[in-house]
Tab-separated table of C-alpha atoms in Angstrom:
chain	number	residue	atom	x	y	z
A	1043	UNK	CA	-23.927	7.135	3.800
A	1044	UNK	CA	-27.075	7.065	1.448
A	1045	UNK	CA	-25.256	5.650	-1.020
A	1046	UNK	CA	-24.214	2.232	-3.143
A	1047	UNK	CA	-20.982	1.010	-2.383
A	1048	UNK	CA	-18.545	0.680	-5.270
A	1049	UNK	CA	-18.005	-2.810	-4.817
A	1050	UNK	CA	-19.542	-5.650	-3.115
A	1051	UNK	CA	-16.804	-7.831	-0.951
A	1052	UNK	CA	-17.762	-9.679	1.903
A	1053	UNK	CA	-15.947	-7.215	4.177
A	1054	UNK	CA	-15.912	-6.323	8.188
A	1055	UNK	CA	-15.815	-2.684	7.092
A	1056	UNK	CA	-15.859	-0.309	4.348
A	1057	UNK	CA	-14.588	3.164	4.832
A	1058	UNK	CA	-16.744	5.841	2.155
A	1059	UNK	CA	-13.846	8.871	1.522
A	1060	UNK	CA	-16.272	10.491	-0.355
A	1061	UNK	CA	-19.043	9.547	-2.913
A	1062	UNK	CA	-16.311	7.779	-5.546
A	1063	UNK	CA	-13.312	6.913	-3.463
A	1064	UNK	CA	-13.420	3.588	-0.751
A	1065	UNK	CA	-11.613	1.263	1.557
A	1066	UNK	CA	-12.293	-2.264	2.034
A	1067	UNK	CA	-10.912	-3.336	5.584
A	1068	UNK	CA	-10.704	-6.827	6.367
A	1069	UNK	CA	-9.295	-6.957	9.580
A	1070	UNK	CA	-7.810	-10.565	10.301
A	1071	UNK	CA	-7.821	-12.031	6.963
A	1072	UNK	CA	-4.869	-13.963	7.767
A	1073	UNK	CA	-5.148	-17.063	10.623
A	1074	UNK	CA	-2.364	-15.705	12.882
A	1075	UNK	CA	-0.423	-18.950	12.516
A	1076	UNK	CA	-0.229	-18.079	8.625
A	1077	UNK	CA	0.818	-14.951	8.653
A	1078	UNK	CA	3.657	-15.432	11.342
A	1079	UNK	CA	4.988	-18.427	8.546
A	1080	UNK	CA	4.330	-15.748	5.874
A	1081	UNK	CA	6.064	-13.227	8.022
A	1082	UNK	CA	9.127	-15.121	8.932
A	1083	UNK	CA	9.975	-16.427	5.514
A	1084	UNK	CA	9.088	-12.864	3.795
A	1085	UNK	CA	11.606	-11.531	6.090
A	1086	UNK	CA	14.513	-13.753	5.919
A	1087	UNK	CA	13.915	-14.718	1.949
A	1088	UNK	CA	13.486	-11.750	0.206
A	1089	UNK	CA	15.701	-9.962	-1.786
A	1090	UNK	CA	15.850	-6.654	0.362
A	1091	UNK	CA	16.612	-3.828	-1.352
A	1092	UNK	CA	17.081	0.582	-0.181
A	1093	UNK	CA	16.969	2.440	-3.573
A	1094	UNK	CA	17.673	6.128	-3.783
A	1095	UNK	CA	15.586	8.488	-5.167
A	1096	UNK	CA	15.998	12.506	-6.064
A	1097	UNK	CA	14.152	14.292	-3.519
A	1098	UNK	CA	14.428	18.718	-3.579
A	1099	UNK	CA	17.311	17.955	-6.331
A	1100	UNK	CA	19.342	15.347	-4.039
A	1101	UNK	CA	19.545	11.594	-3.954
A	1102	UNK	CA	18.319	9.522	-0.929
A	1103	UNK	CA	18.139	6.295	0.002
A	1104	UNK	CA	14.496	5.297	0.950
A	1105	UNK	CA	13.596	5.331	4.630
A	1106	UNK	CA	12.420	1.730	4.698
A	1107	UNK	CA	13.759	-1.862	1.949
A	1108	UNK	CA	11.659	-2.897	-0.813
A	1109	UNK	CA	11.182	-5.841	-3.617
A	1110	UNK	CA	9.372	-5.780	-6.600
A	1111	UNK	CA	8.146	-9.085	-8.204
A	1112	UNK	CA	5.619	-9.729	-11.197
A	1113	UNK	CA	4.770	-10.724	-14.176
A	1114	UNK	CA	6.967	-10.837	-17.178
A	1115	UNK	CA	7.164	-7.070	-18.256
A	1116	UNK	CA	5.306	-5.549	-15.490
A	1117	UNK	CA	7.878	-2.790	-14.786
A	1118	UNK	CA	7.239	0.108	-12.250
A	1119	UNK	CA	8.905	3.261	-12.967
A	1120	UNK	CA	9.037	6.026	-10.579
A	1121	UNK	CA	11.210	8.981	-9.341
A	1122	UNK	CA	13.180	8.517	-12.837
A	1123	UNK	CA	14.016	4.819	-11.754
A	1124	UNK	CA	12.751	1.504	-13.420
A	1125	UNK	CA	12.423	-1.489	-11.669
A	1126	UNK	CA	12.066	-5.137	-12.797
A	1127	UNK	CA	10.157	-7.436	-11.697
A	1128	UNK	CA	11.873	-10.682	-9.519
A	1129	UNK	CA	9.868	-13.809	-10.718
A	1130	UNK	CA	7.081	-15.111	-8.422
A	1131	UNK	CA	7.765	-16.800	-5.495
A	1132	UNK	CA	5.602	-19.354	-4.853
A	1133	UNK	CA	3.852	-17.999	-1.494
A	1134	UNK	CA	3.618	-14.775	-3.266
A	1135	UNK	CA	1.379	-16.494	-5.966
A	1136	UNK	CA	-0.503	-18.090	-3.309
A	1137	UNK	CA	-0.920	-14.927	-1.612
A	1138	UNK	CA	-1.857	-13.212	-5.454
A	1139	UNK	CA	-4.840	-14.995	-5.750
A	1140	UNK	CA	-5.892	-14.815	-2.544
A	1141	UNK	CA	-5.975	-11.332	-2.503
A	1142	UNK	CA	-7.747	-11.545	-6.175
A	1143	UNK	CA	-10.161	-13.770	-5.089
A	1144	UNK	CA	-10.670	-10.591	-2.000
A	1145	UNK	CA	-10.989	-7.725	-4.769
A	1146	UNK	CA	-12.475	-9.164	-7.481
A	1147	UNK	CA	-9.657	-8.134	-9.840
A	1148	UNK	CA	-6.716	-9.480	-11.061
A	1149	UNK	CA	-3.264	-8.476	-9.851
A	1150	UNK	CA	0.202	-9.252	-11.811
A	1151	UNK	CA	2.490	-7.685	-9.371
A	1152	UNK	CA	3.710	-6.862	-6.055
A	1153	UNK	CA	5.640	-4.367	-3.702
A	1154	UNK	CA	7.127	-5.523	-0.849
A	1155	UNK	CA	8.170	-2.781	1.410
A	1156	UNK	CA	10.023	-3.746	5.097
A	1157	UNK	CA	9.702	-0.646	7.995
A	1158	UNK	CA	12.359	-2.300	10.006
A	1159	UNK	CA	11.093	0.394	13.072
A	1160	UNK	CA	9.461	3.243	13.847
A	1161	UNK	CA	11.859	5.811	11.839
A	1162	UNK	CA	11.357	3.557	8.935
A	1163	UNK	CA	8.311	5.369	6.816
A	1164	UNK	CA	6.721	6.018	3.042
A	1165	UNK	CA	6.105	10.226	2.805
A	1166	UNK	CA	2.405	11.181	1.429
A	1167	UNK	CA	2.312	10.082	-2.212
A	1168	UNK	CA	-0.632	8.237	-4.691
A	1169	UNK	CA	-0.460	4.831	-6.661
A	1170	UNK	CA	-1.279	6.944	-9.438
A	1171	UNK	CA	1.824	5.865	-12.123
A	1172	UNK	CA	0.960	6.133	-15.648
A	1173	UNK	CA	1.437	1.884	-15.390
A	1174	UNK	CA	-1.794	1.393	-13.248
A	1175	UNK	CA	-3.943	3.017	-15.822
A	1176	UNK	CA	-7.603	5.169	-14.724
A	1177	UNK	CA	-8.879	4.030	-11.301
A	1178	UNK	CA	-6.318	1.380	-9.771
A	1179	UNK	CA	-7.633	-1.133	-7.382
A	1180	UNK	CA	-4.587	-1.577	-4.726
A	1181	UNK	CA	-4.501	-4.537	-2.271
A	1182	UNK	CA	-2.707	-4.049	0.433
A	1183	UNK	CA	-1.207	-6.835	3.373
A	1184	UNK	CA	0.144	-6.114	6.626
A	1185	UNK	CA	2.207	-8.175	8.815
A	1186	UNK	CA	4.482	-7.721	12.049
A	1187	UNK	CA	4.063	-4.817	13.785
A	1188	UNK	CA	0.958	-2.552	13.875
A	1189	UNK	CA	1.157	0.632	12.325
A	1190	UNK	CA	-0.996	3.725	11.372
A	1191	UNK	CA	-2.332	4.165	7.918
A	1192	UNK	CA	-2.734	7.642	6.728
A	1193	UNK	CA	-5.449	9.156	3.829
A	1194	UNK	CA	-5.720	13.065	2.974
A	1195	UNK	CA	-7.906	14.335	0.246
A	1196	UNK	CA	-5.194	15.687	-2.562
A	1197	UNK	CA	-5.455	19.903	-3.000
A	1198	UNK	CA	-4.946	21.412	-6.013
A	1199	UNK	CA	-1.310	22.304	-5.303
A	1200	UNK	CA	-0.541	18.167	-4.104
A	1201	UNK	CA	2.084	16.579	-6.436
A	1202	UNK	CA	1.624	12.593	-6.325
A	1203	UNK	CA	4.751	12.809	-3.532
A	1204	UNK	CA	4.748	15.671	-1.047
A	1205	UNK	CA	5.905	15.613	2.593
A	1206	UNK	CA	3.687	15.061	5.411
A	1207	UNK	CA	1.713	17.867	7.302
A	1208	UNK	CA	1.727	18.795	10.648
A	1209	UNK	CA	-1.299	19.394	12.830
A	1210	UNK	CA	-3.698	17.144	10.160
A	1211	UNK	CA	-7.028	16.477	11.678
A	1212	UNK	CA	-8.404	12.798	11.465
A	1213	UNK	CA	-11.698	11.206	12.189
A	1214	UNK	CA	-11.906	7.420	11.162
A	1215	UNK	CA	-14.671	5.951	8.946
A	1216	UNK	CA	-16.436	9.631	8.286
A	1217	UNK	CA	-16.353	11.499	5.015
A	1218	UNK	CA	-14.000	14.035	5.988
A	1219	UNK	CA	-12.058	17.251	3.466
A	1220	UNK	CA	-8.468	16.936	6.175
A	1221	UNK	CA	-8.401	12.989	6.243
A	1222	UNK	CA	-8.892	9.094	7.498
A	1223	UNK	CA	-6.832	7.380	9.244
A	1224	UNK	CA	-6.665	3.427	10.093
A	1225	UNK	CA	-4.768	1.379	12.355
A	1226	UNK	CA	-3.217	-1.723	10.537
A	1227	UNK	CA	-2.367	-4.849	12.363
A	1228	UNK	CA	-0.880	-8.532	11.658
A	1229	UNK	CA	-2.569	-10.387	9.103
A	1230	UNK	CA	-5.042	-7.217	8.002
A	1231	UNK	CA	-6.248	-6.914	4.455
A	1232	UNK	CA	-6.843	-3.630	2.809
A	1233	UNK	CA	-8.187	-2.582	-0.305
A	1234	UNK	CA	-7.986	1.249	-2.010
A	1235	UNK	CA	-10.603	0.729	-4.294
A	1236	UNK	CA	-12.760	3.548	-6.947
A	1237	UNK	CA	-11.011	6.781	-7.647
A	1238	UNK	CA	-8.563	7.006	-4.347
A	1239	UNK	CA	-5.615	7.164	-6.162
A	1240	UNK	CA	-6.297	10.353	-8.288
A	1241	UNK	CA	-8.388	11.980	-5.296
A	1242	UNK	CA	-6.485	11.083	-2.267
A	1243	UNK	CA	-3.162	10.535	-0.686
A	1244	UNK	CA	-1.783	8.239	1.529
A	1245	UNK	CA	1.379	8.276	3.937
A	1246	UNK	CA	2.762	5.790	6.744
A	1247	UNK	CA	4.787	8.044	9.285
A	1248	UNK	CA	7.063	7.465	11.741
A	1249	UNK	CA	6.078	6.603	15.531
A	1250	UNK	CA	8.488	7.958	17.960
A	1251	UNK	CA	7.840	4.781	20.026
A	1252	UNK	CA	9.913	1.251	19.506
A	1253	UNK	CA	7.952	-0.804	17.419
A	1254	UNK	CA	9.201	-3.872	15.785
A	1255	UNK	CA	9.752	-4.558	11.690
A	1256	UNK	CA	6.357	-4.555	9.507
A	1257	UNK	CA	6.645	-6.304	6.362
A	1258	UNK	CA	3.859	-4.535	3.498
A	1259	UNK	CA	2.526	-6.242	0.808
A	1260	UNK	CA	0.701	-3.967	-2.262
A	1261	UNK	CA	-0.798	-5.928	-5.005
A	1262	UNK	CA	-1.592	-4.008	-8.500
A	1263	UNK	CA	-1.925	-4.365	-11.910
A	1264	UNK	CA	0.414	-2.763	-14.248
A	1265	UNK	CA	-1.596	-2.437	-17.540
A	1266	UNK	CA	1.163	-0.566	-19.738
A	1267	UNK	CA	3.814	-3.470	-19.707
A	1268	UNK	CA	7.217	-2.771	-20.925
């Protein structure tokens, strides 16, 4: 691309959105041994939870389960809900500074999101909460089953949570104005990295096909702790 890349990891591939917003993909950063253990005991041991949140004046529960664990006061707040933080496990430390050690920054919490299938999904929306502060670097882990990770450029009329498009164009690893998309699979490692959350969006959507559960891991840092 002509250009510097925002940060220097020892990465397979990085992914330019445009000149200040990146991806980091490490494909395979988990042995696959590891990450069926981490797999297996994230899905049987974790406190699984379907909030509801207010969506065109109604309340609905989530279309996939989540957990939230951190540090002591790292509270995330959205869609008029506040969440605390369940107390490090100890494989999510281990996996914490793993995925430090990856980005270069430090990380004191975690969201856990299950899509038990293919109707399970997260609508287009940015980590952009007042909590991550300017610029957020967001780690992201993906085990079980494969699925296809969405990017659009925001508009001017975006909010930070709108529902998905139809007919979006998509060509991976080019600087594109309608959007990136990247296949995620078992044991991947991705990193949102520069200005992505303020500039872009990003969106898992349902498949019509059967796919099996996929257990999501995002690391951040909440700066303004409650």
């Amino acid at each position: 691309m002509g250009q510097t890349s925002l940060f220097e990891f020892t990465a397979e591939e990085k992914i330019p959105l445009d000149e200040v917003c990146e991806l980091v993909y490490f494909p395979g950063w988990l042995q696959r041994d590891r990450a069926d253990d981490i797999f297996s005991e994230l899905l049987n041991c974790t406190p699984w939870q379907q909030p509801e949140i207010y969506v065109g004046g109604r309340q609905h529960k989530i279309p996939r389960l989540q957990a939230w664990y951190g540090d002591e006061g790292a509270v995330m707040a959205y869609s008029g809900k506040r969440f605390t933080p369940n107390v490090w496990t100890p494989l999510l430390q281990t996996l914490k500074l793993q995925a430090e050690s990856a980005a270069g920054v430090q990380f004191n919490s975690v969201l856990v999101n299950q899509y038990r299938d293919g109707q399970d999904s997260v609508s287009w929306h940015a980590d952009d909460e007042r909590e991550l502060g300017r610029n957020p670097v967001i780690g992201s882990l993906s085990l079980g089953a494969s699925r296809e990770f969405s990017l659009k450029p925001r508009s001017s009329g975006d909010s930070s949570a709108i529902e998905a498009q139809a007919g979006m164009g998509f060509e991976h690893g080019r600087r594109r104005t309608n959007g990136v998309k990247q296949v995620l699979h078992h044991g991947d490692f991705l990193l949102m990295c520069g200005e992505t959350q303020h500039r872009w969006l990003h969106a898992v959507s349902k498949v019509r096909q059967s796919v099996g559960p996929r257990i999501n891991l995002t690391f951040r840092n909440i700066i303004h702790k409650s």
